[in-house]
mmCIF file of C-alpha atoms and ligand atoms in Angstrom:
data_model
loop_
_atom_site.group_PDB
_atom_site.id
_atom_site.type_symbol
_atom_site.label_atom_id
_atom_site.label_comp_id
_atom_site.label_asym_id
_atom_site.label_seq_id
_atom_site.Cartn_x
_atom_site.Cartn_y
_atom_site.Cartn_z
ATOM 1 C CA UNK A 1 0.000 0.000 0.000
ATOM 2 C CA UNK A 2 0.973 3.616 -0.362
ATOM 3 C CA UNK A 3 2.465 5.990 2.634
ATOM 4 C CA UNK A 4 0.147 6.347 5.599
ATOM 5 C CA UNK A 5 -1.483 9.465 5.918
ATOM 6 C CA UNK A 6 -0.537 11.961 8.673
ATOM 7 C CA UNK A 7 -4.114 11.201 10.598
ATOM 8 C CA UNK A 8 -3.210 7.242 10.586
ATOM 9 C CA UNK A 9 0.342 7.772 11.641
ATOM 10 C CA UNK A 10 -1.364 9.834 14.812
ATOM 11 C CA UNK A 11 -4.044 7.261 15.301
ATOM 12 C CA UNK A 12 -2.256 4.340 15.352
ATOM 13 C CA UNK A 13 0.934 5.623 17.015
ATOM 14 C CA UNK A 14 0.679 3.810 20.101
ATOM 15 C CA UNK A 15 1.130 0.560 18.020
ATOM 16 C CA UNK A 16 3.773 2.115 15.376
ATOM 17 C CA UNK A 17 6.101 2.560 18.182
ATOM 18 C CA UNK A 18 6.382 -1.212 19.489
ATOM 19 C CA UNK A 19 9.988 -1.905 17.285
ATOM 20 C CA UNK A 20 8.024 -5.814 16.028
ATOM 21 C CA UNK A 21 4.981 -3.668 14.893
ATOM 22 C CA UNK A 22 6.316 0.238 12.885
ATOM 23 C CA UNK A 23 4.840 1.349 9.658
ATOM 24 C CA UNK A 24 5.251 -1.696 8.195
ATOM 25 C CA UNK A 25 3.158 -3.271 10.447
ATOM 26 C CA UNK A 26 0.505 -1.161 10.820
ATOM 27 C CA UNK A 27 0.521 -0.796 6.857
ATOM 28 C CA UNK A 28 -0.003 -4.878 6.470
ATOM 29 C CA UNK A 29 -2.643 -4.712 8.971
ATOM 30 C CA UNK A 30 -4.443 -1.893 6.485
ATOM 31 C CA UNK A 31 -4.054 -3.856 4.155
ATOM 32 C CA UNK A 32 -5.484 -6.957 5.747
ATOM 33 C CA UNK A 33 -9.229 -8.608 5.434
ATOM 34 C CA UNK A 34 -10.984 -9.998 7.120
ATOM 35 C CA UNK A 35 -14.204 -12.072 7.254
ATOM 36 C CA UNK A 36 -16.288 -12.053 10.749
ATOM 37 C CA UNK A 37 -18.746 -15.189 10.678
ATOM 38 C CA UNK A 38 -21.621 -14.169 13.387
ATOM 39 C CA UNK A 39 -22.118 -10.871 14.821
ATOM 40 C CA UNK A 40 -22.581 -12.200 18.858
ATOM 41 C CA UNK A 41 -20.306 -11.867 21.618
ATOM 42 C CA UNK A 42 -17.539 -12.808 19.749
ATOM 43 C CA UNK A 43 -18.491 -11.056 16.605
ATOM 44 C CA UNK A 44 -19.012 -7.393 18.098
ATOM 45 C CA UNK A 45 -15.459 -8.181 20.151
ATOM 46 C CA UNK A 46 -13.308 -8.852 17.307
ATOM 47 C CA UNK A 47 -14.602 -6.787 14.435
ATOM 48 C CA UNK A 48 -14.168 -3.623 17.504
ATOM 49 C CA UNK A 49 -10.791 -4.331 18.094
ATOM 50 C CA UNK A 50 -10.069 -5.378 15.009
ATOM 51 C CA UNK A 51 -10.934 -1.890 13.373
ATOM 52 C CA UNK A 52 -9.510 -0.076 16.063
ATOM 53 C CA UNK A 53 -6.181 -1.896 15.311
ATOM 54 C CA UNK A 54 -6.188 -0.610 11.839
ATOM 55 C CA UNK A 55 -7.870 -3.287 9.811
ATOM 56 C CA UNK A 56 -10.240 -1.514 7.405
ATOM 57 C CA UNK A 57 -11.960 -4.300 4.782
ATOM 58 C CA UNK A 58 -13.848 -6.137 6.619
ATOM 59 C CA UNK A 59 -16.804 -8.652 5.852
ATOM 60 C CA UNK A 60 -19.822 -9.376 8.369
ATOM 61 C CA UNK A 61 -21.952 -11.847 8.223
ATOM 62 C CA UNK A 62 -25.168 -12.240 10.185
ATOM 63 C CA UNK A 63 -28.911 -12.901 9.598
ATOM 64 C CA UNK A 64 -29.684 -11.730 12.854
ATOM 65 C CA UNK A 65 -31.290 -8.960 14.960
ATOM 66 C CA UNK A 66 -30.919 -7.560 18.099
ATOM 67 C CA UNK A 67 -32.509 -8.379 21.242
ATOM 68 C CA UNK A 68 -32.495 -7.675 24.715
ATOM 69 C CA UNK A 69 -30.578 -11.047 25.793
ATOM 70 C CA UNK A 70 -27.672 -9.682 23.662
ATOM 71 C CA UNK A 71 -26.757 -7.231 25.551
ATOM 72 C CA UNK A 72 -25.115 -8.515 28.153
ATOM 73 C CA UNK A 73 -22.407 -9.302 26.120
ATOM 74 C CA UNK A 74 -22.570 -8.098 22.713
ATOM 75 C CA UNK A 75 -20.240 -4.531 22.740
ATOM 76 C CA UNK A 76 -21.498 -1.783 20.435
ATOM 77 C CA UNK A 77 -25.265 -2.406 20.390
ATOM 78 C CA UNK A 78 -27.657 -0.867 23.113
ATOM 79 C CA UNK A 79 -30.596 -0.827 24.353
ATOM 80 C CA UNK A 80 -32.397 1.884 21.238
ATOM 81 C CA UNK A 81 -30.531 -0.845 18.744
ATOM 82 C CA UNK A 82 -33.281 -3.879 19.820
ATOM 83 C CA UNK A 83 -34.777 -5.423 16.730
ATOM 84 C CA UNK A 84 -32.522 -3.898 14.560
ATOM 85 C CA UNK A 85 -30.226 -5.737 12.425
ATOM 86 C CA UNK A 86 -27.013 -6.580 13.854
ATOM 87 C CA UNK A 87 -24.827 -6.222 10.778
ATOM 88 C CA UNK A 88 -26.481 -2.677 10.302
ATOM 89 C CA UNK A 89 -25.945 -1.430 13.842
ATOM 90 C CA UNK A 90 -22.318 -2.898 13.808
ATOM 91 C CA UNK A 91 -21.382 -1.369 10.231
ATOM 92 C CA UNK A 92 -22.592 1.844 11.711
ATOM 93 C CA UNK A 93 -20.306 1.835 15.000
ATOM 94 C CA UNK A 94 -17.542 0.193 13.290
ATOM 95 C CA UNK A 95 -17.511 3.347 11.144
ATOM 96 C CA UNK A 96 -18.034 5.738 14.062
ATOM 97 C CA UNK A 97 -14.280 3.718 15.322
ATOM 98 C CA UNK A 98 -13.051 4.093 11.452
ATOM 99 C CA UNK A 99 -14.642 6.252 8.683
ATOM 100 C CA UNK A 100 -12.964 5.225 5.630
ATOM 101 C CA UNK A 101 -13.747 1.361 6.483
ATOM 102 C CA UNK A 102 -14.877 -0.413 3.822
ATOM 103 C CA UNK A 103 -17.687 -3.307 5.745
ATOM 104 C CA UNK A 104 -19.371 -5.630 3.548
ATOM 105 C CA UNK A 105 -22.678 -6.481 5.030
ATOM 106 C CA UNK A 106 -23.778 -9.855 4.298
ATOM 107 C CA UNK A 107 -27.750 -10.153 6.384
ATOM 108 C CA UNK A 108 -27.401 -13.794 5.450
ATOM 109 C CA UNK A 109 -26.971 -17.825 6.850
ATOM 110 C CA UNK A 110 -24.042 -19.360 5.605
ATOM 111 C CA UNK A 111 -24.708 -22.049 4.011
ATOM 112 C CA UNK A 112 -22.779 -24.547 1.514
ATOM 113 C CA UNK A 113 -24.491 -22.730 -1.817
ATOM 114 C CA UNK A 114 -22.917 -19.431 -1.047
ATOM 115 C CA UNK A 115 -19.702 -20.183 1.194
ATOM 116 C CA UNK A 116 -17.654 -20.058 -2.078
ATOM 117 C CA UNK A 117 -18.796 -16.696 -3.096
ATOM 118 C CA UNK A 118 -18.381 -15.114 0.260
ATOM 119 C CA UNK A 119 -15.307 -16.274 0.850
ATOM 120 C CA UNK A 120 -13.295 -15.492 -2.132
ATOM 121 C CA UNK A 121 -12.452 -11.941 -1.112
ATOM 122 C CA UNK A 122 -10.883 -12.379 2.126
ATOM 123 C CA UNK A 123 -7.543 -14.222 3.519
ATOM 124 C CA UNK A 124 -8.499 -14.762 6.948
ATOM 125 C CA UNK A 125 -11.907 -16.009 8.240
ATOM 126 C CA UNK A 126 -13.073 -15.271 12.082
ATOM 127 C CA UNK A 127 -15.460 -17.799 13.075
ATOM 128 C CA UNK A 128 -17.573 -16.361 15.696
ATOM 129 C CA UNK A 129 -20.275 -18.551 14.976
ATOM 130 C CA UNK A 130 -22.593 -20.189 17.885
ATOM 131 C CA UNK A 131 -22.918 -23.543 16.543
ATOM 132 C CA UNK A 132 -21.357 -26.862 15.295
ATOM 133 C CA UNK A 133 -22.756 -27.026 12.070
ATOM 134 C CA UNK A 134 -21.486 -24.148 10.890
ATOM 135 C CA UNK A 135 -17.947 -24.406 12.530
ATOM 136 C CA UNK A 136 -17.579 -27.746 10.825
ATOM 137 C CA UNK A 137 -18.513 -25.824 7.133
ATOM 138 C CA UNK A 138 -16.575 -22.996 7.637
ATOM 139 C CA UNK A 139 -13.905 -25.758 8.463
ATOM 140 C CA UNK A 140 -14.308 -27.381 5.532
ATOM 141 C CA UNK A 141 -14.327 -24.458 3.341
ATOM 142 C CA UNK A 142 -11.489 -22.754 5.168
ATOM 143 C CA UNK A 143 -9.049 -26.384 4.180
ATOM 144 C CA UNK A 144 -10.669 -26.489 0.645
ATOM 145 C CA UNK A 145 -10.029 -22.677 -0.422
ATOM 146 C CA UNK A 146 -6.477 -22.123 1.582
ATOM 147 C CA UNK A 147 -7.985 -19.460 4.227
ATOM 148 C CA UNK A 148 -6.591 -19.153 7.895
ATOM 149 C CA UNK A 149 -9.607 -20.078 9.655
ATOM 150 C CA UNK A 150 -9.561 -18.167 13.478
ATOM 151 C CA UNK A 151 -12.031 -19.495 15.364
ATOM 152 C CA UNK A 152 -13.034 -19.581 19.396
ATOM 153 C CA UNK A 153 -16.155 -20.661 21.251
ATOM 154 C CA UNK A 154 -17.718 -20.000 24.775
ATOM 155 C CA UNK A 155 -19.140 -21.753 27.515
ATOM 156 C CA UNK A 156 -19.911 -20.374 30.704
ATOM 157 C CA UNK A 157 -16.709 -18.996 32.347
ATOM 158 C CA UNK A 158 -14.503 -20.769 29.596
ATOM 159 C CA UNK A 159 -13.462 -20.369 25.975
ATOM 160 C CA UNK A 160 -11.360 -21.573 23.322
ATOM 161 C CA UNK A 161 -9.319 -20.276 20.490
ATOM 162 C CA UNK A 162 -6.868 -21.334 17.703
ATOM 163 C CA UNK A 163 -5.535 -20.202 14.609
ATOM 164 C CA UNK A 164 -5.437 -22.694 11.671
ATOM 165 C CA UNK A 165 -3.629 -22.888 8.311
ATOM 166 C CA UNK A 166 -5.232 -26.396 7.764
ATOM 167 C CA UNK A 167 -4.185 -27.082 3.381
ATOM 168 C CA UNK A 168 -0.348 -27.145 4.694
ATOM 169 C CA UNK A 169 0.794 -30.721 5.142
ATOM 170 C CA UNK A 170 1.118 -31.641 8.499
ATOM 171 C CA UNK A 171 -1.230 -28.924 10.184
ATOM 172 C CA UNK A 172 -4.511 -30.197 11.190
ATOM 173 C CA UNK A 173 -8.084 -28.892 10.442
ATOM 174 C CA UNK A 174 -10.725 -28.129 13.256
ATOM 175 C CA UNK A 175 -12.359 -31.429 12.711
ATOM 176 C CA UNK A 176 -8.962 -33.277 13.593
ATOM 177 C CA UNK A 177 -10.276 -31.891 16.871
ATOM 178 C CA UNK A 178 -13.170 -31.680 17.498
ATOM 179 C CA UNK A 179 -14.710 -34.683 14.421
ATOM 180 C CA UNK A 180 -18.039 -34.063 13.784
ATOM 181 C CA UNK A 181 -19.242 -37.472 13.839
ATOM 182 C CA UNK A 182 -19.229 -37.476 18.014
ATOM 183 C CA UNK A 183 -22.429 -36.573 20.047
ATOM 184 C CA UNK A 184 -21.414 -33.299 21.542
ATOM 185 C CA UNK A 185 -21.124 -31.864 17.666
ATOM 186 C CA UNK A 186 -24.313 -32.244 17.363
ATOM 187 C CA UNK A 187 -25.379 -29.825 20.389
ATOM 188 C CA UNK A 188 -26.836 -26.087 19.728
ATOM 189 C CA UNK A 189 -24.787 -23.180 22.262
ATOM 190 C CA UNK A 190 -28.658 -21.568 21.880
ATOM 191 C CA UNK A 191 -28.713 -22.298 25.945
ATOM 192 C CA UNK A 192 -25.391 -22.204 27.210
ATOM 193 C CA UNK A 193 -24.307 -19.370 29.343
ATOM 194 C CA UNK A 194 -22.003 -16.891 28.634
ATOM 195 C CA UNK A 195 -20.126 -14.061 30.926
ATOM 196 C CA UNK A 196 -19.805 -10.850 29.163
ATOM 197 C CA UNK A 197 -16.223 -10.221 30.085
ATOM 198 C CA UNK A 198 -15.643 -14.002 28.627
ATOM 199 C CA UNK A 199 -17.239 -13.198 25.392
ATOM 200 C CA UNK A 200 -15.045 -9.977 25.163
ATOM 201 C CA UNK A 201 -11.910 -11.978 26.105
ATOM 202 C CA UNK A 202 -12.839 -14.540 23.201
ATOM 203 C CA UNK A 203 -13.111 -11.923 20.502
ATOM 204 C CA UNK A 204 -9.776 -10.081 21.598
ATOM 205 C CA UNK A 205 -8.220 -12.840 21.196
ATOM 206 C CA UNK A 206 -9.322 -14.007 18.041
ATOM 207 C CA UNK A 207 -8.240 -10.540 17.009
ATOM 208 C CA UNK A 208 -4.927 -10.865 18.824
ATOM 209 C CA UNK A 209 -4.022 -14.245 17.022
ATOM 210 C CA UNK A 210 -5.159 -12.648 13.733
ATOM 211 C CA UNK A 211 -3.135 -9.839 14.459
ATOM 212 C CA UNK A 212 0.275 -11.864 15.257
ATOM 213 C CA UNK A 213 -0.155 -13.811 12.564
ATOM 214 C CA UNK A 214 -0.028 -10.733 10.211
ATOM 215 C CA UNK A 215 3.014 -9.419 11.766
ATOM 216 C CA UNK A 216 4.485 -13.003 11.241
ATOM 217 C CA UNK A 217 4.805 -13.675 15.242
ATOM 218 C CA UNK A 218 2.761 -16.759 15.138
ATOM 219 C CA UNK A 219 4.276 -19.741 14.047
ATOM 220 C CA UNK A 220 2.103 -22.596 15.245
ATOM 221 C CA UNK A 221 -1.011 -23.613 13.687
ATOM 222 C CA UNK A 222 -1.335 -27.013 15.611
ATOM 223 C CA UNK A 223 -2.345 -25.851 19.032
ATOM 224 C CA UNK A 224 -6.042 -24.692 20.957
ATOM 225 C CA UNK A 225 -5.531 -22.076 23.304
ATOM 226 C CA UNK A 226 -7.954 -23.076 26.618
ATOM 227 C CA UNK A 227 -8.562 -20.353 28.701
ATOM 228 C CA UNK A 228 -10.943 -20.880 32.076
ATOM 229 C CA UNK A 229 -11.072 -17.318 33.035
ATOM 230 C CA UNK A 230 -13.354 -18.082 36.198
ATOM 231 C CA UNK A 231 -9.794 -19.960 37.750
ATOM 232 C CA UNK A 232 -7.612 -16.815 35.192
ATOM 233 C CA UNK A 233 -5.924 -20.462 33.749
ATOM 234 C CA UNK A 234 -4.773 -21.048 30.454
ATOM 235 C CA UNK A 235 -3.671 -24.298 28.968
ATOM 236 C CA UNK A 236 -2.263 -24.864 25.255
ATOM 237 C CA UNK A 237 -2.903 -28.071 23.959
ATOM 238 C CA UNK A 238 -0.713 -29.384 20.518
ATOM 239 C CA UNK A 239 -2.789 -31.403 18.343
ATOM 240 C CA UNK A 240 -2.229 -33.443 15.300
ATOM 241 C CA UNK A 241 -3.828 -34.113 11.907
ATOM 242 C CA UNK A 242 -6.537 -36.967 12.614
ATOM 243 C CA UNK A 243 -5.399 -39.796 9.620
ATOM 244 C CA UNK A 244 -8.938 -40.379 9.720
ATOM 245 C CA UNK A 245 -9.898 -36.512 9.356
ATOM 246 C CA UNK A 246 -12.803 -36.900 6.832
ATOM 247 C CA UNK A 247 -12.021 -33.169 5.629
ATOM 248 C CA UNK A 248 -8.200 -32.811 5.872
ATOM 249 C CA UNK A 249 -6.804 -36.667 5.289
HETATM 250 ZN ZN1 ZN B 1 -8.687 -32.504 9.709
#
């Protein structure tokens, strides 16, 4: 990209003057995008930070709206936002953070006739989605079209993260995990609980593991971060490619 302009060497200046971060950082985060999958807890989290870090193209996807159980956890929408639609409201405050954004709205499910399309445009796909089904797609998709797939999910007091380059030979996919042929893949997070400050931890560090990986500090793709944040513990477990893996193999 070209020079940055005066206003983004102010705005950004507390990050331009870490030595492993500068100008050329902060211009390869500019340049970066990014795909948000689900606008929740997780969603609003990332794509805040996210912007505020510098990353302006950014893709959200949600066929959701807002209601009043969101907001417990869900930064950026309020209380006059209820029954809007959350990939309106968040476009809006995300350009409040970062006026010459460019947000692609997408008020739609993802589903396996328009994953392709979708997508195509971006290099790094956050899955803040709240259900199996559509972590195990984005999976797929993610290993089939060579996209680092950055993906957490909640429960309670705990989450978990990772970062995934799955198409290079001996990293694994998500399903090496967590294979979606067990029982507990087939359960819906509709009714699990979920602490605010948990949910806001989950999407920072989605963003934070994006954000490493741009400024080439991240060099392991075979690992789930585990993070019980009721007991402040955090556990890294290595994992390997499943031989049986019906999507990576
Ligand atoms: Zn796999």
């Amino acid at each position: 990209m070209n020079k940055l302009s005066n206003k983004q060497i102010e705005k950004y200046s507390r990050q331009i003057i870490i030595d492993s971060f500068g100008i050329s950082g902060q211009k390869k985060i500019i340049s970066t995008k990014v795909l948000i999958i689900g606008c929740g807890g997780l969603g609003t989290s990332a794509a805040q930070y996210l912007s505020m870090t510098g990353i302006k193209y950014l893709g959200l996807v949600d066929d959701d709206s807002i209601s009043l159980s969101n907001l417990n956890r869900q930064t950026l929408f309020t209380e006059s936002d209820i029954g809007r639609k959350k990939v309106e409201i968040l476009e809006k405050r995300l350009k409040d953070i970062s006026p010459d954004s460019s947000i692609h709205k997408l008020k739609i499910k993802l589903k396996r006739s328009n994953i392709e399309k979708i997508f195509s445009d971006y290099e790094y796909i956050l899955d803040c989605s709240d259900n199996f089904k559509t972590r195990f797609l984005i999976n797929e998709f993610c290993f089939k079209m060579k996209k680092i797939l950055v993906t957490a999910s909640l429960q309670n007091f705990d989450l978990q993260a990772a970062i995934l380059k799955s198409w290079e030979e001996t990293n694994p996919c998500y399903e090496c995990f967590f294979p979606s042929k067990n029982k507990y893949s087939q359960d819906s997070c509709d009714q699990m609980g979920i602490v605010a400050t948990v949910a806001g931890i989950g999407g920072a560090l989605q963003g934070q593991l994006l954000i490493n990986n741009v400024l080439n500090k991240n060099k392991n793709f075979s690992q789930i971060i585990l993070l019980s944040c009721s007991e402040i513990r955090m556990r890294k477990i290595i994992f390997h490619k499943n031989e049986n893996c019906k999507i990576c193999k």
